[in-house]
Coordinates of C-alpha atoms in Angstrom, one line a residue:
M1 CA 111.4 2.5 218.3
A2 CA 109.4 5.7 218.5
L3 CA 110.8 6.4 222.0
K4 CA 114.3 6.5 220.5
V5 CA 113.4 9.4 218.1
P6 CA 115.0 12.5 219.6
E7 CA 112.0 14.7 218.9
V8 CA 109.6 12.3 220.6
L9 CA 111.9 12.0 223.6
N10 CA 112.3 15.7 223.9
A11 CA 108.5 16.1 223.8
I12 CA 108.2 13.6 226.6
L13 CA 110.8 15.3 228.8
Q14 CA 109.4 18.8 228.2
N15 CA 106.0 17.7 229.6
T16 CA 107.5 15.9 232.6
D17 CA 108.2 17.4 236.1
R18 CA 111.6 17.2 237.7
K19 CA 110.8 14.0 239.5
G20 CA 109.7 12.4 236.3
Q21 CA 112.8 13.5 234.5
A22 CA 114.9 11.9 237.3
Y23 CA 113.0 8.6 236.7
C24 CA 113.6 8.9 232.9
A25 CA 117.3 9.3 233.5
R26 CA 117.4 5.9 235.2
T27 CA 115.4 4.2 232.5
C28 CA 118.1 3.3 230.0
K29 CA 121.4 4.6 228.6
K30 CA 119.6 6.0 225.6
W31 CA 117.5 8.2 227.8
Q32 CA 120.1 9.1 230.4
S33 CA 121.9 12.0 228.8
P34 CA 118.8 13.8 227.4
A35 CA 117.0 13.4 230.7
L36 CA 119.9 14.8 232.7
D37 CA 120.1 17.7 230.3
F38 CA 116.5 18.7 231.1
L39 CA 117.0 17.9 234.8
W40 CA 120.0 20.2 235.2
K41 CA 119.0 22.8 232.7
D42 CA 117.4 25.2 235.2
L43 CA 118.6 25.3 238.8
E44 CA 116.9 27.3 241.5
S45 CA 119.7 26.7 244.0
L46 CA 123.4 25.9 244.3
E47 CA 122.7 23.0 246.5
P48 CA 122.7 20.3 243.7
L49 CA 126.1 21.5 242.4
V50 CA 127.8 21.7 245.8
R51 CA 126.5 18.3 246.8
L52 CA 128.5 16.8 243.9
L53 CA 131.6 17.7 245.8
V54 CA 130.8 16.9 249.4
P55 CA 127.7 16.1 251.6
L56 CA 125.9 19.1 253.1
L57 CA 124.5 19.5 256.5
L58 CA 121.5 21.8 257.2
V59 CA 121.8 23.7 260.4
S60 CA 119.8 26.4 262.2
I61 CA 121.4 29.8 263.0
E62 CA 120.3 33.1 264.5
I63 CA 120.3 36.1 262.1
Q64 CA 119.1 39.4 263.4
N65 CA 116.8 37.9 266.1
R66 CA 115.3 35.3 263.8
T67 CA 116.0 31.7 263.1
A68 CA 117.2 30.7 259.7
E69 CA 118.6 27.6 258.0
M70 CA 122.0 27.4 256.3
Y71 CA 124.1 24.7 254.7
E72 CA 127.4 23.7 256.3
W73 CA 129.8 21.0 255.5
K74 CA 132.7 19.0 257.0
R75 CA 135.3 17.8 254.7
N76 CA 138.7 16.0 255.1
G77 CA 141.4 17.3 252.8
S78 CA 141.1 18.9 249.4
F79 CA 138.9 17.8 246.5
G80 CA 140.3 15.1 244.2
D81 CA 140.3 15.1 240.4
A82 CA 137.5 12.6 240.4
D83 CA 135.3 15.0 242.3
W84 CA 135.9 17.8 239.9
R85 CA 135.3 15.5 236.8
T86 CA 131.9 14.5 238.3
F87 CA 131.2 18.2 239.0
D88 CA 132.0 19.2 235.4
V89 CA 129.8 16.5 233.9
Y90 CA 126.7 18.1 235.4
A91 CA 127.9 21.7 235.5
K92 CA 128.1 21.8 231.8
R93 CA 124.4 21.0 231.5
V94 CA 123.3 24.1 233.5
R95 CA 121.8 26.9 231.3
S96 CA 120.0 28.9 234.0
L97 CA 120.9 29.5 237.7
E98 CA 119.0 31.2 240.5
Y99 CA 120.3 31.8 244.0
D100 CA 119.0 33.8 247.0
D101 CA 121.8 34.7 249.3
S102 CA 119.5 35.8 252.2
G103 CA 119.1 32.3 253.6
A104 CA 115.6 33.2 254.9
S105 CA 114.0 29.8 254.7
R106 CA 113.6 26.6 252.8
P107 CA 113.4 25.2 250.2
N108 CA 116.6 27.1 249.2
P109 CA 118.7 27.9 252.2
A110 CA 121.9 29.9 251.8
M111 CA 125.4 28.5 251.8
N112 CA 128.0 29.2 254.4
A113 CA 130.7 31.6 253.0
G114 CA 133.4 29.1 253.9
I115 CA 132.0 26.7 251.3
F116 CA 132.6 29.1 248.5
A117 CA 136.1 29.9 249.8
D118 CA 137.1 26.3 249.8
I119 CA 135.6 25.6 246.3
G120 CA 137.5 28.6 244.9
M121 CA 140.7 27.6 246.6
Y122 CA 140.8 24.0 245.1
R123 CA 139.1 24.6 241.8
P124 CA 141.3 23.7 238.8
P125 CA 141.6 26.3 236.0
G126 CA 138.5 26.6 233.9
P127 CA 134.9 28.0 234.1
F128 CA 132.5 26.7 236.7
L129 CA 129.5 26.8 234.4
P130 CA 130.7 26.9 230.8
N131 CA 127.3 26.9 229.2
V132 CA 125.2 29.0 231.5
R133 CA 123.2 31.7 229.8
T134 CA 121.2 33.2 232.6
I135 CA 122.1 34.0 236.3
H136 CA 119.8 35.5 238.9
W137 CA 121.7 36.2 242.1
R138 CA 119.7 37.9 244.8
N139 CA 120.6 39.6 248.1
I140 CA 124.4 39.4 247.7
S141 CA 126.1 39.7 251.1
E142 CA 129.6 41.0 251.8
R143 CA 131.2 37.7 252.6
R144 CA 129.7 35.9 249.6
A145 CA 130.4 38.6 247.0
P146 CA 133.4 36.7 245.6
A147 CA 131.2 33.7 245.0
V148 CA 129.4 35.6 242.3
L149 CA 132.7 36.1 240.4
M150 CA 133.4 32.3 240.6
F151 CA 130.2 31.4 238.8
V152 CA 130.0 34.3 236.4
S153 CA 133.7 34.4 235.4
G154 CA 134.6 32.4 232.4
A155 CA 131.1 31.8 231.2
P156 CA 131.6 32.6 227.5
V157 CA 127.9 32.4 226.5
L158 CA 126.4 34.3 229.5
E159 CA 123.6 36.6 228.1
S160 CA 121.5 37.6 231.1
L161 CA 122.7 38.7 234.5
S162 CA 120.5 39.9 237.4
I163 CA 122.1 40.7 240.7
S164 CA 120.9 42.5 243.8
F165 CA 123.0 43.7 246.7
G166 CA 121.9 43.5 250.3
H167 CA 121.6 46.7 252.4
A168 CA 124.6 45.6 254.6
V169 CA 127.1 45.4 251.7
P170 CA 129.7 48.2 252.0
P171 CA 129.9 50.6 249.1
R172 CA 133.6 49.6 248.5
T173 CA 132.6 45.9 248.1
T174 CA 129.8 46.8 245.7
A175 CA 132.1 49.0 243.6
S176 CA 134.9 46.4 243.5
L177 CA 132.5 43.7 242.4
I178 CA 131.1 45.8 239.6
N179 CA 134.6 46.7 238.5
T180 CA 135.6 43.0 238.3
L181 CA 132.4 42.0 236.5
S182 CA 133.0 44.6 233.8
C183 CA 136.0 42.6 232.6
R184 CA 134.3 39.2 232.6
T185 CA 130.8 39.7 231.0
P186 CA 131.4 41.0 227.4
H187 CA 128.4 39.3 225.8
L188 CA 125.5 40.3 228.0
N189 CA 122.3 41.4 226.3
H190 CA 120.3 41.7 229.5
L191 CA 121.5 43.2 232.8
S192 CA 119.5 44.0 236.0
L193 CA 121.2 45.6 239.0
S194 CA 119.5 46.4 242.3
C195 CA 121.7 48.1 244.9
G196 CA 120.8 48.7 248.5
T197 CA 123.9 50.8 249.2
S198 CA 123.8 54.5 249.9
I199 CA 122.6 56.6 246.9
Q200 CA 125.3 59.2 247.6
H201 CA 128.2 56.8 246.8
R202 CA 129.6 58.0 243.5
P203 CA 132.3 55.3 243.0
I204 CA 129.5 52.7 242.5
K205 CA 127.9 54.8 239.8
M206 CA 131.2 55.5 238.1
A207 CA 132.2 51.8 238.2
F208 CA 128.8 51.0 236.7
S209 CA 129.2 53.5 233.9
R210 CA 132.6 52.1 232.9
W211 CA 131.0 48.6 232.9
L212 CA 128.3 49.8 230.5
Y213 CA 130.8 51.0 227.9
Q214 CA 132.0 47.3 227.7
L215 CA 128.5 45.9 226.9
R216 CA 128.1 46.7 223.2
D217 CA 125.5 44.0 222.7
L218 CA 123.2 45.1 225.6
K219 CA 119.5 45.2 224.7
A220 CA 117.7 45.5 228.0
I221 CA 118.8 47.0 231.4
G222 CA 117.3 47.5 234.8
I223 CA 118.9 49.9 237.2
P224 CA 118.0 51.8 240.4
A225 CA 116.2 55.1 239.8
Y226 CA 119.0 57.1 241.4
F227 CA 121.6 55.8 238.9
G228 CA 120.5 58.5 236.5
M229 CA 123.7 60.5 236.8
T230 CA 125.2 62.1 233.7
A231 CA 128.0 59.5 233.3
V232 CA 125.5 56.6 233.4
V233 CA 123.1 58.2 231.0
Q234 CA 125.9 59.0 228.6
A235 CA 127.1 55.4 228.7
L236 CA 123.6 54.1 228.1
A237 CA 123.2 56.5 225.1
S238 CA 126.3 55.0 223.6
L239 CA 124.9 51.5 223.4
P240 CA 123.8 50.9 219.8
H241 CA 121.3 48.1 220.5
L242 CA 119.6 49.2 223.8
Q243 CA 115.8 48.7 223.5
T244 CA 114.6 48.6 227.1
I245 CA 115.3 50.6 230.3
H246 CA 113.5 49.9 233.5
H247 CA 114.0 50.9 237.1
T248 CA 114.5 48.3 239.8
R249 CA 112.7 49.0 243.1
N250 CA 114.6 49.4 246.4
G251 CA 112.8 51.9 248.6
Y252 CA 115.1 54.8 248.1
E253 CA 113.9 58.2 246.9
L254 CA 115.4 60.0 244.0
D255 CA 118.2 62.3 244.7
A256 CA 118.7 65.5 242.6
E257 CA 121.4 63.9 240.5
G258 CA 119.2 60.8 239.8
M259 CA 116.6 63.0 238.1
M260 CA 119.0 64.3 235.4
W261 CA 118.0 61.9 232.6
N262 CA 118.7 63.4 229.2
F263 CA 117.4 61.7 226.1
E264 CA 118.7 64.2 223.6
E265 CA 121.7 62.1 222.5
G266 CA 121.7 58.5 221.5
F267 CA 118.9 56.0 222.3
H268 CA 118.1 55.5 218.6
V269 CA 116.4 52.1 219.0
L270 CA 114.9 52.5 222.5
K271 CA 111.4 50.9 222.6
E272 CA 110.5 50.4 226.3
L273 CA 111.1 52.9 229.1
S274 CA 110.1 52.2 232.7
F275 CA 111.2 54.8 235.2
D276 CA 110.6 56.7 238.5
A277 CA 110.4 60.5 238.3
P278 CA 108.4 63.4 239.6
L279 CA 105.3 64.0 237.4
S280 CA 106.5 67.5 236.6
M281 CA 109.7 66.1 235.0
A282 CA 108.3 62.8 233.5
G283 CA 106.5 64.6 230.6
Q284 CA 109.6 66.6 229.8
L285 CA 111.7 63.5 229.5
I286 CA 109.2 61.7 227.3
C287 CA 108.6 64.5 224.9
S288 CA 112.1 64.3 223.5
P289 CA 112.1 63.7 219.8
K290 CA 114.5 60.8 220.4
L291 CA 111.7 58.9 222.2
S292 CA 108.9 59.4 219.7
H293 CA 109.2 55.8 218.7
L294 CA 108.6 54.3 222.2
T295 CA 106.1 51.5 222.3
R296 CA 106.0 51.0 226.1
I297 CA 106.1 53.6 228.9
C298 CA 105.8 52.7 232.6
L299 CA 105.9 55.5 235.2
N300 CA 105.9 55.2 238.9
T301 CA 105.5 58.6 240.6
R302 CA 104.4 60.3 243.8
A303 CA 102.7 63.6 243.7
S304 CA 100.5 65.8 245.9
A305 CA 96.9 66.7 244.9
P306 CA 97.8 70.1 243.4
E307 CA 100.7 68.6 241.5
L308 CA 98.5 65.9 240.0
H309 CA 95.9 68.4 238.7
V310 CA 98.6 70.7 237.3
H311 CA 101.0 68.2 235.7
L312 CA 98.9 65.2 234.9
P313 CA 97.1 66.8 231.8
D314 CA 100.5 68.0 230.5
F315 CA 102.0 64.5 231.0
F316 CA 99.2 62.8 229.0
T317 CA 99.6 65.5 226.3
Q318 CA 103.3 64.8 226.0
V319 CA 102.8 61.0 226.1
A320 CA 100.5 61.4 223.1
T321 CA 103.5 62.6 221.0
C322 CA 104.7 58.9 221.0
F323 CA 102.6 57.8 218.1
S324 CA 104.0 54.3 218.2
L325 CA 102.9 53.8 221.8
E326 CA 101.3 50.4 222.6
H327 CA 101.5 50.1 226.3
L328 CA 101.1 52.8 229.0
Q329 CA 101.3 51.9 232.7
L330 CA 101.0 54.7 235.2
M331 CA 101.3 54.3 239.0
L332 CA 100.2 57.4 240.8
R333 CA 101.0 57.5 244.5
D334 CA 100.0 60.3 246.8
D335 CA 99.2 61.0 250.5
I336 CA 95.5 61.6 250.6
N337 CA 93.7 62.8 253.7
A338 CA 90.2 61.5 254.2
T339 CA 88.3 64.8 253.8
E340 CA 85.4 65.4 251.6
E341 CA 86.8 68.7 250.2
T342 CA 90.0 67.0 249.2
E343 CA 88.4 64.0 247.6
T344 CA 86.1 65.9 245.2
Q345 CA 89.1 67.6 243.8
L346 CA 91.2 64.5 243.2
L347 CA 89.0 62.2 241.1
L348 CA 90.5 61.3 237.7
S349 CA 88.0 61.6 234.9
Y350 CA 87.7 61.0 231.1
K351 CA 89.0 64.5 230.3
H352 CA 92.5 63.4 231.6
L353 CA 92.6 60.6 229.1
R354 CA 91.4 62.5 226.0
P355 CA 94.9 63.5 224.8
L356 CA 95.7 59.8 224.6
L357 CA 93.0 59.2 221.9
T358 CA 95.6 60.2 219.3
C359 CA 97.6 57.0 220.1
R360 CA 95.6 54.8 217.7
G361 CA 97.8 51.8 218.2
L362 CA 97.4 51.7 222.0
K363 CA 96.9 48.1 223.2
Q364 CA 97.3 48.3 227.0
L365 CA 96.4 51.1 229.3
Q366 CA 96.8 50.6 233.0
I367 CA 96.4 53.3 235.6
A368 CA 96.6 52.8 239.4
Y369 CA 95.4 55.5 241.7
N370 CA 94.1 55.8 245.2
L371 CA 90.6 56.9 244.1
P372 CA 88.2 55.3 241.6
M373 CA 87.5 56.7 238.1
T374 CA 83.9 57.2 236.9
L375 CA 83.3 56.4 233.2
Y376 CA 80.1 56.6 231.1
A377 CA 78.9 54.5 228.2
H378 CA 79.4 57.3 225.5
Q379 CA 83.0 57.9 226.8
L380 CA 83.9 54.2 226.5
E381 CA 82.3 54.0 223.1
E382 CA 84.5 56.9 221.9
M383 CA 87.6 55.2 223.5
G384 CA 86.7 51.9 221.7
G385 CA 86.5 53.8 218.4
K386 CA 89.9 55.4 218.9
W387 CA 91.7 52.4 220.3
P388 CA 90.5 49.4 218.0
E389 CA 93.6 47.3 219.0
M390 CA 93.0 47.6 222.8
V391 CA 93.7 44.3 224.6
T392 CA 94.0 45.4 228.3
L393 CA 92.2 48.3 229.9
E394 CA 92.5 48.8 233.7
L395 CA 91.6 52.1 235.2
C396 CA 91.9 52.8 238.9
Q397 CA 90.3 49.5 240.0
N398 CA 92.2 49.5 243.3
P399 CA 91.3 52.6 245.2
R400 CA 91.6 52.9 249.0
I401 CA 88.4 51.5 250.5
S402 CA 88.8 53.8 253.5
L403 CA 88.1 56.8 251.3
E404 CA 84.9 55.3 249.8
P405 CA 82.5 56.9 252.3
F406 CA 83.8 60.4 251.3
L407 CA 82.9 60.0 247.6
E408 CA 79.4 60.9 246.3
S409 CA 79.4 58.4 243.4
P410 CA 82.4 56.0 243.7
G411 CA 83.2 53.9 240.7
T412 CA 81.7 53.1 237.3
S413 CA 78.3 51.5 236.8
I414 CA 78.2 47.9 235.6
S415 CA 75.7 49.0 233.0
V416 CA 78.6 50.1 230.8
L417 CA 79.7 46.5 230.3
P418 CA 77.5 46.0 227.1
T419 CA 79.2 49.1 225.7
V420 CA 82.6 47.7 226.5
V421 CA 81.8 44.4 224.9
A422 CA 80.5 46.1 221.8
S423 CA 83.2 48.9 221.4
F424 CA 86.4 47.0 222.2
R425 CA 86.2 43.9 219.9
K426 CA 89.7 42.7 220.8
L427 CA 89.6 43.5 224.6
E428 CA 90.7 40.5 226.7
S429 CA 91.1 42.2 230.2
F430 CA 89.0 44.9 231.7
G431 CA 89.5 46.4 235.2
I432 CA 87.4 49.1 236.9
F433 CA 86.0 49.9 240.3
L434 CA 82.2 49.3 240.3
S435 CA 79.6 51.6 241.8
P436 CA 77.5 49.6 244.4
K437 CA 74.1 51.2 243.6
A438 CA 74.2 50.8 239.8
E439 CA 71.5 48.9 238.0
F440 CA 72.0 46.4 235.2
A441 CA 71.3 47.8 231.7
D442 CA 69.0 45.9 229.4
S443 CA 70.9 44.1 226.6
D444 CA 69.9 41.5 224.1
R445 CA 73.6 41.0 223.1
L446 CA 74.9 37.5 223.7
G447 CA 78.5 37.3 224.4
S448 CA 80.7 37.3 221.3
S449 CA 83.5 39.4 222.7
E450 CA 87.1 38.3 223.3
L451 CA 86.8 39.5 226.9
K452 CA 88.3 36.8 229.2
R453 CA 89.3 38.6 232.4
L454 CA 87.5 41.1 234.6
H455 CA 89.0 42.8 237.6
F456 CA 86.9 44.8 240.0
G457 CA 89.4 45.5 242.8
H458 CA 87.6 45.6 246.2
S459 CA 84.4 47.0 244.8
Q460 CA 81.0 45.8 246.1
V461 CA 78.8 43.6 244.0
P462 CA 76.4 45.9 242.2
R463 CA 72.7 46.3 243.2
T464 CA 73.9 46.0 246.9
G465 CA 75.3 42.5 246.7
D466 CA 73.0 40.8 244.3
S467 CA 75.5 38.0 243.3
F468 CA 73.0 36.0 241.3
A469 CA 72.0 38.9 239.1
A470 CA 75.5 40.1 238.6
G471 CA 76.8 36.6 237.7
A472 CA 74.0 36.0 235.2
Y473 CA 74.5 39.5 233.7
I474 CA 78.2 39.0 233.2
A475 CA 77.8 35.5 231.7
L476 CA 75.2 36.8 229.3
L477 CA 77.6 39.4 227.9
C478 CA 80.9 37.6 228.1
S479 CA 80.6 34.0 226.8
R480 CA 84.4 33.5 226.9
I481 CA 85.0 34.9 230.4
T482 CA 87.4 32.7 232.3
E483 CA 88.4 34.8 235.2
V484 CA 86.7 37.4 237.5
T485 CA 89.2 38.6 240.0
T486 CA 89.1 41.0 243.0
G487 CA 91.6 42.4 245.4
K488 CA 94.9 44.1 244.6
V489 CA 96.5 44.0 241.2
A490 CA 99.9 42.3 241.0
W491 CA 101.7 45.2 239.3
F492 CA 100.7 47.8 241.9
P493 CA 100.6 45.8 245.2
S494 CA 101.2 48.6 247.7
I495 CA 97.8 50.3 247.7
D496 CA 95.8 50.0 250.9
D497 CA 97.5 46.8 252.3
S498 CA 95.6 47.3 255.6
T499 CA 92.2 46.5 253.9
E500 CA 93.1 42.9 253.2
W501 CA 91.6 41.6 256.5
N502 CA 88.9 44.3 256.8
P503 CA 85.5 42.6 257.6
E504 CA 83.8 44.6 254.8
I505 CA 86.5 43.4 252.3
L506 CA 86.0 39.7 253.4
K507 CA 82.2 40.1 252.9
R508 CA 82.7 41.5 249.4
R509 CA 85.1 38.6 248.6
T510 CA 82.4 36.2 249.6
E511 CA 79.8 37.9 247.4
W512 CA 82.2 37.8 244.4
D513 CA 82.8 34.1 245.0
R514 CA 79.1 33.6 244.5
V515 CA 79.2 35.7 241.4
R516 CA 82.0 33.4 240.0
D517 CA 79.9 30.3 240.9
V518 CA 76.9 31.7 239.0
I519 CA 79.0 32.6 236.0
N520 CA 80.5 29.1 235.8
A521 CA 77.2 27.4 236.2
T522 CA 75.6 29.7 233.5
L523 CA 78.4 29.1 231.0
K524 CA 78.2 25.4 231.7
L525 CA 74.5 25.3 231.0
R526 CA 75.1 27.4 227.9
R527 CA 77.6 24.9 226.6
I528 CA 75.3 22.0 227.3
F529 CA 72.5 23.9 225.5
N530 CA 74.6 24.6 222.5
E531 CA 75.9 21.0 222.3
T532 CA 72.3 19.8 222.6
I533 CA 71.2 22.2 219.7
V534 CA 74.1 20.8 217.6
V535 CA 73.0 17.2 218.2
L536 CA 69.4 17.9 217.5
S537 CA 70.2 19.8 214.4
Q538 CA 72.3 16.9 213.2
K539 CA 69.5 14.5 213.9
L540 CA 67.0 16.8 212.1
S541 CA 69.3 16.9 209.1
D542 CA 69.6 13.1 209.1
A543 CA 65.8 12.8 209.3
E544 CA 65.3 15.2 206.4
A545 CA 67.9 13.3 204.4
K546 CA 66.0 10.0 205.0
L547 CA 62.7 11.6 204.1
R548 CA 64.2 12.8 200.8
D549 CA 65.4 9.2 200.1
Y550 CA 61.9 7.8 200.7
Q551 CA 60.4 10.4 198.5
H552 CA 62.9 9.6 195.7
Q553 CA 62.1 5.8 196.1
L554 CA 58.4 6.4 195.9
N555 CA 58.8 8.6 192.8
V556 CA 60.8 5.9 191.1
L557 CA 58.1 3.4 191.8
D558 CA 55.6 5.9 190.5
Y559 CA 53.4 5.8 193.6
P560 CA 51.7 9.0 194.6
V561 CA 53.1 10.7 197.6

């Protein structure tokens, strides 16, 4: 009887993979409908839907001198009413759809454009996916652009739409599709657009600005950096509920018009801003009084060495005016020449971060740069006092290894780890580039910190590769540590890609693997020791209780003890 309770059945299906859900759908009639709802709720391809109408054949084709796979079909006549009834039974269960139109490889090859043309020709009136709430359509091609309209149109509850156009899509096709979508997506609250078309094509931007005026419920938007023209910014400023703006990546540099962001009007509830801009302009944008309530700022910028040293202090000073700031992510990109004179002038230091100490509510600070940052114990202690809520602190842990020989003292000493543990009581993730020659500081502090993740980039194990000492030292300070990672950070993946197969990097990875083994073994022994202490303490308490009982019995019998 318990398996017939809806709550119990939902709990079973939520913790079952797709294969298990398919088995559950065949168990009995009582389970069939709920299991099918879970099985069809999130689709990562259009293949299951199209197969409801006609069998598909997977064929190999040549695309730009490479072999790819694509679905074809052979049908006889049009689709019957029975086919569409079957299609609707399953299509109404779909809540989320993802589709990649590039057709690069399995498990989700693309569909031939003729398939979508035939479906659109014979489809009876009505929406394709009446209950879909989220659609992610990547790499839209020119021939398949109408297919997007088929699945998006008539979806009355569609809330999130993410689309990206391929580089081969003509500007006219892109503008036409955006114009059509503007009339069919009135209830969106999340929109992401990535466009590979020429940045100089104004009709695309104008069509997009007209679309924005229709989206009165929009709360989050992702757009290319070069869409910052006046018409688009004014449309965004008119949205009463807009809370998040972020830039989608596509490889294009900003044009002059794309830099004309103006936050003086509107944006009353904007909380998160992620954007690409020159460092000289980024601070001017952020210091607008309209943005003083920002809680998250992410900046991706490229600057030369002189520009960094001139504008970076001003940028941090202007960021500090956002008193509600909780998350700051800064990606600094530059073209560094491997010369000793240049390197000694480019190192970031604690003085650059000092203006941020006024942001008492800061919880996450992430800075990516091509050179390491050197921090000392007293500086980290001051930072911990000013940022009591800090959860993630990652500072330049992914520098270019090719520049390491030109630095006098690259990185931060591992001896600051006790200070980090003591000063940042809520810190869960800490990232820094370690100095290879540093010694371990004496500390009698056993790990009581919340620190769970350490990331040291491609740095060498301290004390010239002493993995055992490093592992024992980390385990002593961080009793809850669950992850010690090396290599590149996921949120800034483009730094020094060529070092991944460098023999020196492979050697350092091996050393850090040994460090992880030592940490795991040490923490396991500590757990066994603590469990043994608990058992012995319990046995001692039981023995003391029995001794007290014997003493009581002897006193009752009036025998001397």
